[in-house]
XYZ file of C-alpha atoms in Angstrom:
370
model
C 110.184 93.570 95.494
C 107.284 92.809 93.154
C 106.445 95.740 90.904
C 103.350 95.908 88.727
C 103.481 96.807 85.041
C 104.226 100.461 84.479
C 105.608 101.074 87.985
C 109.299 101.551 88.754
C 111.315 102.018 91.943
C 114.273 104.298 92.487
C 116.344 105.625 95.357
C 116.254 109.347 96.074
C 119.288 110.555 98.005
C 118.287 113.193 100.558
C 120.719 114.949 102.931
C 119.860 112.538 105.730
C 118.502 109.353 104.193
C 118.322 107.159 101.112
C 114.611 107.006 100.308
C 112.875 104.533 98.013
C 110.028 105.824 95.866
C 107.649 104.208 93.408
C 106.656 106.101 90.273
C 104.629 105.374 87.173
C 107.021 105.101 84.260
C 104.814 107.143 81.925
C 104.270 110.075 84.298
C 105.586 113.501 83.314
C 107.983 115.032 85.903
C 106.845 118.498 84.799
C 103.256 117.835 85.935
C 102.106 120.803 88.053
C 101.482 120.457 91.799
C 97.683 120.493 91.443
C 97.954 117.258 89.455
C 100.581 115.612 91.702
C 99.566 112.993 94.273
C 101.926 111.673 96.973
C 101.034 108.419 98.746
C 102.305 107.545 102.255
C 101.802 103.997 103.547
C 100.954 102.768 107.025
C 102.722 100.701 109.675
C 103.999 97.201 108.855
C 103.680 97.827 105.112
C 105.378 99.794 102.326
C 104.689 101.646 99.100
C 103.955 98.311 97.404
C 100.457 98.490 98.905
C 99.639 101.472 96.670
C 100.292 99.838 93.309
C 96.708 98.988 92.374
C 95.654 102.573 93.071
C 98.639 103.923 91.135
C 97.610 101.862 88.122
C 93.997 103.046 88.349
C 94.526 106.795 88.658
C 94.289 108.952 85.492
C 97.421 109.064 83.375
C 97.647 112.854 83.299
C 98.370 112.876 87.045
C 101.832 112.388 88.536
C 101.649 109.764 91.289
C 104.472 109.003 93.729
C 104.555 106.526 96.633
C 107.260 106.972 99.270
C 108.676 104.346 101.631
C 109.043 105.673 105.169
C 112.316 105.055 106.974
C 112.591 101.458 108.090
C 110.119 100.200 105.476
C 110.333 98.956 101.924
C 113.520 99.989 100.186
C 114.238 103.054 102.332
C 117.210 103.164 104.671
C 116.626 101.714 108.142
C 117.657 104.697 110.258
C 116.600 104.917 113.936
C 113.489 106.968 114.733
C 113.537 109.624 117.468
C 110.039 109.099 118.868
C 110.253 112.148 121.134
C 109.673 114.141 117.921
C 106.413 112.336 117.245
C 106.248 111.446 113.557
C 108.430 114.383 112.508
C 111.332 112.119 111.486
C 108.942 110.550 108.980
C 107.384 113.813 107.788
C 110.788 115.498 107.520
C 111.974 112.583 105.357
C 108.944 113.017 103.094
C 109.642 116.738 102.762
C 113.327 116.154 101.983
C 112.344 113.607 99.330
C 109.866 115.952 97.663
C 112.467 118.729 97.700
C 114.928 116.475 95.873
C 112.189 115.677 93.343
C 111.461 119.388 92.852
C 107.921 119.128 94.243
C 107.075 122.230 96.283
C 103.579 121.090 97.233
C 101.113 118.371 96.267
C 98.012 116.446 97.257
C 99.016 114.101 100.102
C 97.359 110.763 100.830
C 98.150 108.927 104.066
C 97.007 105.529 105.259
C 96.879 104.728 109.008
C 100.290 105.784 110.410
C 100.858 107.512 107.070
C 97.779 109.657 107.688
C 99.394 110.866 110.888
C 102.553 111.621 108.932
C 100.736 113.732 106.334
C 98.833 115.616 109.045
C 102.154 116.497 110.676
C 103.521 117.429 107.247
C 100.599 119.812 106.751
C 101.395 121.519 110.054
C 104.928 122.239 108.824
C 104.642 122.663 105.039
C 102.103 123.758 102.400
C 99.771 121.094 100.988
C 96.951 121.267 98.461
C 94.742 118.641 100.114
C 94.889 115.751 102.559
C 93.283 112.356 102.122
C 93.227 110.523 105.451
C 92.596 106.794 105.044
C 91.863 104.895 108.277
C 93.871 107.574 110.093
C 95.365 107.254 113.524
C 93.685 109.600 116.011
C 94.910 113.217 116.028
C 96.000 112.543 119.625
C 98.078 109.427 118.960
C 97.395 105.776 119.620
C 96.044 104.893 123.063
C 96.187 106.608 126.431
C 93.826 109.569 125.961
C 90.287 110.575 126.834
C 87.785 111.786 124.203
C 89.070 115.378 124.451
C 92.680 114.278 123.888
C 93.902 114.687 127.471
C 96.486 112.099 128.517
C 95.529 109.409 131.027
C 98.971 109.290 132.632
C 102.056 111.470 132.501
C 104.144 108.559 131.210
C 101.592 107.323 128.625
C 101.196 103.928 130.277
C 100.032 101.160 127.963
C 101.147 102.880 124.781
C 104.230 102.755 122.585
C 106.754 100.032 121.915
C 105.659 97.795 124.770
C 102.316 97.289 123.031
C 103.945 95.517 120.098
C 103.230 91.794 119.833
C 106.587 90.001 120.278
C 105.446 86.934 118.343
C 104.487 89.082 115.350
C 107.846 90.857 115.566
C 109.687 87.530 115.590
C 107.724 86.349 112.567
C 108.756 89.492 110.721
C 112.353 88.666 111.590
C 111.866 85.053 110.460
C 110.266 86.198 107.181
C 107.222 84.045 107.906
C 104.955 83.858 104.847
C 102.786 81.017 106.117
C 99.398 80.601 107.735
C 100.205 78.243 110.621
C 100.162 80.884 113.373
C 97.603 83.599 114.169
C 100.386 86.197 114.332
C 101.956 85.388 110.977
C 101.971 88.485 108.749
C 99.654 86.772 106.269
C 97.076 85.967 108.940
C 97.394 89.443 110.462
C 96.699 90.895 107.026
C 93.643 88.689 106.543
C 92.235 89.251 110.030
C 93.085 92.920 110.672
C 93.984 94.784 107.483
C 90.899 93.805 105.486
C 87.327 92.787 106.253
C 86.092 89.190 105.833
C 85.400 88.297 102.233
C 88.195 90.352 100.663
C 89.812 88.458 97.787
C 92.953 89.378 95.876
C 95.482 87.819 93.529
C 98.148 90.071 95.049
C 98.221 88.819 98.636
C 101.807 87.582 98.279
C 102.841 91.127 97.332
C 101.095 92.621 100.349
C 102.766 90.059 102.646
C 106.173 90.787 101.103
C 105.493 94.457 101.762
C 104.770 93.749 105.439
C 107.981 91.745 105.717
C 110.086 94.756 104.722
C 109.384 96.257 108.169
C 112.692 96.851 109.938
C 112.896 95.415 113.454
C 116.325 96.905 114.100
C 116.833 98.959 117.246
C 115.077 102.275 116.837
C 112.586 100.994 114.262
C 109.597 98.662 114.822
C 108.188 98.363 117.441
C 110.379 100.517 119.708
C 111.481 100.481 123.335
C 109.434 100.715 126.548
C 109.799 102.017 130.093
C 108.665 100.405 133.337
C 105.859 102.102 135.266
C 103.708 101.523 138.316
C 100.678 102.383 136.224
C 98.669 99.586 134.604
C 99.617 97.590 132.533
C 103.199 97.986 133.777
C 104.923 99.580 130.792
C 105.000 103.081 129.363
C 106.144 104.701 126.159
C 109.822 104.682 125.295
C 111.909 107.151 123.337
C 112.742 105.419 120.064
C 110.881 103.383 117.478
C 107.698 103.456 115.448
C 105.033 102.804 118.079
C 106.476 105.400 120.431
C 106.051 108.107 117.777
C 102.301 107.858 118.399
C 102.411 107.986 122.197
C 100.195 110.950 123.141
C 103.019 112.760 124.908
C 104.935 112.788 121.614
C 102.167 113.195 119.056
C 99.315 115.688 118.697
C 98.259 117.019 115.290
C 94.959 118.554 116.371
C 96.591 121.924 115.647
C 95.454 121.625 112.023
C 92.273 123.295 113.268
C 94.225 126.526 113.755
C 96.026 126.602 110.393
C 95.237 129.920 108.690
C 95.165 128.356 105.217
C 92.509 125.663 105.083
C 92.921 122.931 102.450
C 90.231 120.319 101.682
C 90.352 117.116 103.716
C 88.915 113.739 102.785
C 88.487 111.273 105.656
C 87.709 107.786 104.406
C 87.495 104.806 106.732
C 85.915 101.383 107.122
C 83.117 100.592 109.551
C 84.729 97.214 110.367
C 88.245 98.539 111.004
C 89.627 96.610 114.024
C 92.796 98.727 114.313
C 91.544 102.324 114.287
C 88.249 102.242 116.126
C 86.457 103.465 119.221
C 86.996 99.900 120.447
C 90.336 99.033 118.862
C 91.706 95.532 119.235
C 95.165 97.142 119.404
C 94.326 99.449 122.335
C 95.555 97.909 125.596
C 92.808 99.639 127.571
C 90.138 98.122 125.342
C 91.796 94.708 125.575
C 91.779 95.090 129.341
C 88.098 95.983 129.317
C 87.424 92.868 127.223
C 89.259 90.744 129.793
C 92.052 89.811 127.386
C 94.717 91.717 129.356
C 94.365 91.034 133.099
C 94.156 93.593 135.884
C 92.360 96.368 134.015
C 91.656 99.174 136.538
C 88.361 100.304 134.991
C 86.938 103.050 132.826
C 87.734 105.849 135.251
C 91.459 105.084 135.144
C 92.002 103.412 131.762
C 89.116 103.979 129.330
C 89.483 102.722 125.757
C 90.500 105.469 123.362
C 87.655 106.759 121.182
C 89.853 107.073 118.096
C 87.208 107.596 115.428
C 85.224 110.002 117.596
C 88.367 112.024 118.292
C 89.042 112.373 114.569
C 85.438 113.379 113.946
C 85.621 116.003 116.705
C 88.816 117.565 115.366
C 87.633 117.601 111.763
C 84.317 119.124 112.839
C 86.255 121.977 114.439
C 88.322 122.271 111.256
C 85.113 122.600 109.250
C 83.675 125.112 111.700
C 86.837 127.179 111.210
C 86.206 127.333 107.468
C 87.794 124.132 106.169
C 86.143 121.737 103.720
C 85.830 118.207 105.151
C 84.338 115.128 103.530
C 83.813 111.977 105.599
C 83.151 108.634 103.919
C 82.376 105.747 106.267
C 82.401 102.567 104.189
C 80.280 99.625 105.409
C 81.666 96.080 105.285
C 85.172 97.529 104.999
C 88.215 97.088 107.216
C 91.460 99.004 107.659
C 92.414 99.254 103.972
C 89.675 100.924 101.896
C 91.949 101.575 98.923
C 92.268 97.793 98.463
C 88.798 96.750 99.588
C 86.723 99.481 97.915
C 88.997 100.752 95.123
C 86.307 102.391 92.965
C 84.865 104.415 95.860
C 88.350 105.341 97.101
C 89.538 106.423 93.652
C 86.474 108.593 92.993
C 86.630 110.240 96.416
C 90.330 111.007 95.956
C 89.741 112.506 92.504
C 87.012 114.704 93.969
C 89.103 116.076 96.809
C 92.011 116.944 94.503
C 89.597 118.697 92.157
C 90.094 116.349 89.223
C 86.368 115.618 89.036
C 83.512 117.757 90.311
C 81.311 117.051 93.274
C 77.993 115.438 92.320
C 74.960 117.678 92.776
C 72.769 116.832 95.745
C 69.925 116.823 94.971
C 70.586 115.892 91.355
C 69.587 118.548 88.809
C 66.459 117.909 86.747
C 66.937 115.967 83.540
C 67.042 118.187 80.463
C 66.648 116.974 76.879
C 68.651 118.710 74.189
C 67.610 117.957 70.595
C 70.206 118.479 67.885
C 69.395 118.589 64.173
C 71.282 116.123 62.015
C 72.912 119.021 60.218
C 74.538 120.050 63.514
């Protein structure tokens, strides 16, 4: 594990799991909830991905990054996918309880955004920042309104995992010889072309902490007569997001509305209305053979689904800010750190919203004696 200056790791023992967390060594544990930020990483990654942001946030905040089960330094316990992402969100809650944090501002990236949305359905939060979030209706297998395409969620879940990528995780492949090496997946799918960093080795090491043990990544699959021949299983990471297991659109009906920031990249190939990880879209593109057509297996409109749900949240009285970043991929907090940092500080109330339109300029003249 490669830790940046001023960041330390420790294990928090919860009743069900040993959880690894990153903290800034100078942070004050007595910092109140309205100045506490909790960061939850995405799939095939870990808390290491948050370190640049942790370094950049103001020093009077308390900032904590948590490794989900099966990632980073957290215990590799099996995941019951029939509970959606509740195993993950319950682990986060248990960790915060052990740390004495009753509520906080939660930030989730990709899968982590789904986790914090589920957390908000079950526990109080002060705000949510959703970075490149998975759709409120899961990953794959739904129409625009969230209705499921098949009763068994064909084409979603563990069977959609790339076996070559999984093997390269197992082999701890750090090279660039194969398209599915973690390093090349990071370069091609996590960030947009042109992204440069001195920390790529750290991000690759983070990806390689992904547990491929039974019940972790990617998960099992069931046979089906529906195209493409497999359906969601019952254990493992990818099955947590099968639409029959996962639906967090109920945030619209929460009586207490907290502010939500949705920040995403226009060039994101993973979470998109035409995702390169959606089997139905790959079928439509001719990459997966036998696609039965738009009537049976339309690509999932992931971004549009999120926009629809958050629009209803706003209509119900919630405050929603959407930031769509051009020339940005799946990881805005790495690719556009200044914009991400400022937007996060706004939603947690650390800095004020800029006036739009800007107020007129006013000159104030002070005497030298003043």
